[in-house]
Amino acid sequence: MKTDTRWWFVSDLHLGPDGREPRGTAAAITDFLAAVVLADHSPTRHVVLLGDTFDLSGQDACAAEIEAVADRRPELFGAFRTCVAEEVTLHFVCGNHDADLSREQARASLARLAGRGEGDDRVRVHPWILYAPGLFYAEHGHQHHAVHRQPTILVTGAIPTPLAAWIEHRGGSGQHPLARTGAVLRAAGAVRKAEKVALREPYARRIDDEAARIGLPPDALRALAQVSRFRLVPAAAAVAGRVLARSVGRDRQGAYLESAAAEVHRTLSEHGCAVPRYLFGHTHRALLRAVEASDSCYLNTGTWSADVRGRGPDLADPALFPVATIGIRGPQVRGWVRYWRWSPHRQWQGRSPSSENSFPSLTTKRQR
């Protein structure tokens, strides 16, 4: 583990080719990189975009969509290039909305646009997990959400998921409820079939190759691939329970990821590679909680999009953006989740927002 190292984690920016951004997300992250990351003097700096950085339709159009996102947001990609030039490593973890970043052509386009040079490795794409031994485990989190799970996540070319099938059949000839239900059932069947494929040796060899890249024992990653397996009846019951809880105002948004973090911790502990921090995105709700029956903690990076679902201060104040940070200085390691305040007038305020989660804000003052 390197000393004097800083990691910043943000997720769910949902930047699409159409350029729509109710919160000014691209401008906010651009200024964050300049005012916080580049202003930090740690010898080693990493920025982790923990999934759903982009909203991509996927497959063959993915590389072209990355180009379109960059064309609409030249200042952001300029900031990426400045970070890389200043020896900041950018990590893009794939989420359910940008899973096709792992395709070779899309990965190459992103690396070129973000400024990766010949021979350097400062723009990295992670299809599933980012792991730092003794420090943290990070993934987007959709693998633990039944309606988004991709059992064969390491195979390019995503299978249809139940939620995607439901959304795609909202309009046109698929508007009839029976057509939508049929599409969902077919998608659920495809996910169940993929769960069986994930148990077979050809896919297991892919897992072993990915384990070597991640830095985990192969047996540990094989076990992690089985956490949160899709089962139709429990998945349907969970969705029905969520609908009922929401109708009476008792929905605990994202509780499944807290449970998943505990299961991931148990799995890694069994293989001697547990860590003190487990980071996820996906739920759009920033959190910092203890992992059940352990000394580790679960950190959720929330969202920088307008689709905030938690009851934190960013729900009422669109100028607040959640950031998870891990700082290493000598033997000391600290991890926290804070809100960074941004305004389109580029004025930063250092007050601590009130929150059910008691997160202080990131204090940043603009250099005059």
PDB file of N, CA, C and O in Angstrom, residues 151 159-162 165 181-197 230-232:
ATOM      1  N   PRO A 151     -25.681 -12.205 -14.763  1.00  0.00           N
ATOM      2  CA  PRO A 151     -24.863 -13.306 -14.212  1.00  0.00           C
ATOM      3  C   PRO A 151     -23.553 -13.527 -14.953  1.00  0.00           C
ATOM      4  O   PRO A 151     -22.553 -13.892 -14.349  1.00  0.00           O
ATOM      5  N   ILE A 159     -27.335  -9.496 -21.577  1.00  0.00           N
ATOM      6  CA  ILE A 159     -28.625 -10.152 -21.770  1.00  0.00           C
ATOM      7  C   ILE A 159     -29.728  -9.208 -21.301  1.00  0.00           C
ATOM      8  O   ILE A 159     -29.492  -8.320 -20.485  1.00  0.00           O
ATOM      9  N   PRO A 160     -30.959  -9.380 -21.825  1.00  0.00           N
ATOM     10  CA  PRO A 160     -32.052  -8.519 -21.359  1.00  0.00           C
ATOM     11  C   PRO A 160     -32.389  -8.821 -19.906  1.00  0.00           C
ATOM     12  O   PRO A 160     -32.395  -9.984 -19.488  1.00  0.00           O
ATOM     13  N   THR A 161     -32.636  -7.795 -19.114  1.00  0.00           N
ATOM     14  CA  THR A 161     -33.020  -7.977 -17.718  1.00  0.00           C
ATOM     15  C   THR A 161     -34.504  -7.672 -17.565  1.00  0.00           C
ATOM     16  O   THR A 161     -35.106  -6.993 -18.407  1.00  0.00           O
ATOM     17  N   PRO A 162     -35.134  -8.145 -16.492  1.00  0.00           N
ATOM     18  CA  PRO A 162     -36.582  -7.905 -16.323  1.00  0.00           C
ATOM     19  C   PRO A 162     -36.960  -6.430 -16.349  1.00  0.00           C
ATOM     20  O   PRO A 162     -37.946  -6.048 -16.972  1.00  0.00           O
ATOM     21  N   ALA A 165     -36.688  -4.993 -19.856  1.00  0.00           N
ATOM     22  CA  ALA A 165     -37.801  -5.461 -20.691  1.00  0.00           C
ATOM     23  C   ALA A 165     -39.084  -4.707 -20.365  1.00  0.00           C
ATOM     24  O   ALA A 165     -39.853  -4.349 -21.259  1.00  0.00           O
ATOM     25  N   THR A 181     -45.744  -8.010 -19.678  1.00  0.00           N
ATOM     26  CA  THR A 181     -45.526  -9.128 -18.766  1.00  0.00           C
ATOM     27  C   THR A 181     -44.791 -10.262 -19.465  1.00  0.00           C
ATOM     28  O   THR A 181     -43.865 -10.872 -18.901  1.00  0.00           O
ATOM     29  N   GLY A 182     -45.182 -10.524 -20.699  1.00  0.00           N
ATOM     30  CA  GLY A 182     -44.497 -11.573 -21.460  1.00  0.00           C
ATOM     31  C   GLY A 182     -43.033 -11.258 -21.668  1.00  0.00           C
ATOM     32  O   GLY A 182     -42.167 -12.131 -21.557  1.00  0.00           O
ATOM     33  N   ALA A 183     -42.726 -10.000 -21.985  1.00  0.00           N
ATOM     34  CA  ALA A 183     -41.335  -9.600 -22.178  1.00  0.00           C
ATOM     35  C   ALA A 183     -40.533  -9.758 -20.894  1.00  0.00           C
ATOM     36  O   ALA A 183     -39.384 -10.205 -20.908  1.00  0.00           O
ATOM     37  N   VAL A 184     -41.136  -9.394 -19.766  1.00  0.00           N
ATOM     38  CA  VAL A 184     -40.458  -9.526 -18.477  1.00  0.00           C
ATOM     39  C   VAL A 184     -40.176 -10.996 -18.165  1.00  0.00           C
ATOM     40  O   VAL A 184     -39.087 -11.356 -17.706  1.00  0.00           O
ATOM     41  N   LEU A 185     -41.149 -11.851 -18.425  1.00  0.00           N
ATOM     42  CA  LEU A 185     -40.965 -13.281 -18.145  1.00  0.00           C
ATOM     43  C   LEU A 185     -39.884 -13.879 -19.035  1.00  0.00           C
ATOM     44  O   LEU A 185     -39.083 -14.710 -18.587  1.00  0.00           O
ATOM     45  N   ARG A 186     -39.838 -13.451 -20.299  1.00  0.00           N
ATOM     46  CA  ARG A 186     -38.776 -13.951 -21.182  1.00  0.00           C
ATOM     47  C   ARG A 186     -37.408 -13.484 -20.702  1.00  0.00           C
ATOM     48  O   ARG A 186     -36.432 -14.232 -20.727  1.00  0.00           O
ATOM     49  N   ALA A 187     -37.354 -12.222 -20.254  1.00  0.00           N
ATOM     50  CA  ALA A 187     -36.087 -11.701 -19.745  1.00  0.00           C
ATOM     51  C   ALA A 187     -35.665 -12.439 -18.477  1.00  0.00           C
ATOM     52  O   ALA A 187     -34.484 -12.771 -18.295  1.00  0.00           O
ATOM     53  N   ALA A 188     -36.633 -12.719 -17.601  1.00  0.00           N
ATOM     54  CA  ALA A 188     -36.319 -13.469 -16.381  1.00  0.00           C
ATOM     55  C   ALA A 188     -35.792 -14.859 -16.726  1.00  0.00           C
ATOM     56  O   ALA A 188     -34.854 -15.363 -16.092  1.00  0.00           O
ATOM     57  N   GLY A 189     -36.373 -15.467 -17.738  1.00  0.00           N
ATOM     58  CA  GLY A 189     -35.890 -16.771 -18.190  1.00  0.00           C
ATOM     59  C   GLY A 189     -34.474 -16.697 -18.716  1.00  0.00           C
ATOM     60  O   GLY A 189     -33.655 -17.600 -18.477  1.00  0.00           O
ATOM     61  N   ALA A 190     -34.158 -15.616 -19.435  1.00  0.00           N
ATOM     62  CA  ALA A 190     -32.806 -15.448 -19.964  1.00  0.00           C
ATOM     63  C   ALA A 190     -31.794 -15.271 -18.830  1.00  0.00           C
ATOM     64  O   ALA A 190     -30.670 -15.793 -18.898  1.00  0.00           O
ATOM     65  N   VAL A 191     -32.179 -14.553 -17.783  1.00  0.00           N
ATOM     66  CA  VAL A 191     -31.280 -14.371 -16.645  1.00  0.00           C
ATOM     67  C   VAL A 191     -31.070 -15.697 -15.920  1.00  0.00           C
ATOM     68  O   VAL A 191     -29.941 -16.044 -15.526  1.00  0.00           O
ATOM     69  N   ARG A 192     -32.138 -16.481 -15.755  1.00  0.00           N
ATOM     70  CA  ARG A 192     -31.996 -17.798 -15.113  1.00  0.00           C
ATOM     71  C   ARG A 192     -31.077 -18.693 -15.922  1.00  0.00           C
ATOM     72  O   ARG A 192     -30.239 -19.421 -15.366  1.00  0.00           O
ATOM     73  N   LYS A 193     -31.215 -18.658 -17.233  1.00  0.00           N
ATOM     74  CA  LYS A 193     -30.338 -19.457 -18.100  1.00  0.00           C
ATOM     75  C   LYS A 193     -28.895 -19.000 -17.956  1.00  0.00           C
ATOM     76  O   LYS A 193     -27.959 -19.822 -17.901  1.00  0.00           O
ATOM     77  N   ALA A 194     -28.690 -17.689 -17.880  1.00  0.00           N
ATOM     78  CA  ALA A 194     -27.337 -17.159 -17.726  1.00  0.00           C
ATOM     79  C   ALA A 194     -26.717 -17.583 -16.395  1.00  0.00           C
ATOM     80  O   ALA A 194     -25.497 -17.780 -16.303  1.00  0.00           O
ATOM     81  N   GLU A 195     -27.539 -17.710 -15.352  1.00  0.00           N
ATOM     82  CA  GLU A 195     -27.019 -18.187 -14.067  1.00  0.00           C
ATOM     83  C   GLU A 195     -26.442 -19.600 -14.212  1.00  0.00           C
ATOM     84  O   GLU A 195     -25.421 -19.932 -13.596  1.00  0.00           O
ATOM     85  N   LYS A 196     -27.067 -20.421 -15.040  1.00  0.00           N
ATOM     86  CA  LYS A 196     -26.549 -21.773 -15.269  1.00  0.00           C
ATOM     87  C   LYS A 196     -25.262 -21.732 -16.079  1.00  0.00           C
ATOM     88  O   LYS A 196     -24.315 -22.479 -15.811  1.00  0.00           O
ATOM     89  N   VAL A 197     -25.221 -20.844 -17.074  1.00  0.00           N
ATOM     90  CA  VAL A 197     -24.001 -20.690 -17.879  1.00  0.00           C
ATOM     91  C   VAL A 197     -22.840 -20.250 -16.999  1.00  0.00           C
ATOM     92  O   VAL A 197     -21.694 -20.691 -17.182  1.00  0.00           O
ATOM     93  N   PHE A 230     -29.764 -14.811  -9.166  1.00  0.00           N
ATOM     94  CA  PHE A 230     -31.152 -14.519  -9.519  1.00  0.00           C
ATOM     95  C   PHE A 230     -32.002 -15.766  -9.338  1.00  0.00           C
ATOM     96  O   PHE A 230     -31.714 -16.826  -9.901  1.00  0.00           O
ATOM     97  N   ARG A 231     -33.061 -15.636  -8.547  1.00  0.00           N
ATOM     98  CA  ARG A 231     -34.059 -16.693  -8.369  1.00  0.00           C
ATOM     99  C   ARG A 231     -35.421 -16.042  -8.551  1.00  0.00           C
ATOM    100  O   ARG A 231     -35.734 -15.058  -7.885  1.00  0.00           O
ATOM    101  N   LEU A 232     -36.210 -16.599  -9.433  1.00  0.00           N
ATOM    102  CA  LEU A 232     -37.426 -15.921  -9.889  1.00  0.00           C
ATOM    103  C   LEU A 232     -38.402 -15.632  -8.761  1.00  0.00           C
ATOM    104  O   LEU A 232     -38.865 -14.501  -8.608  1.00  0.00           O
TER     105      LEU A 232
END
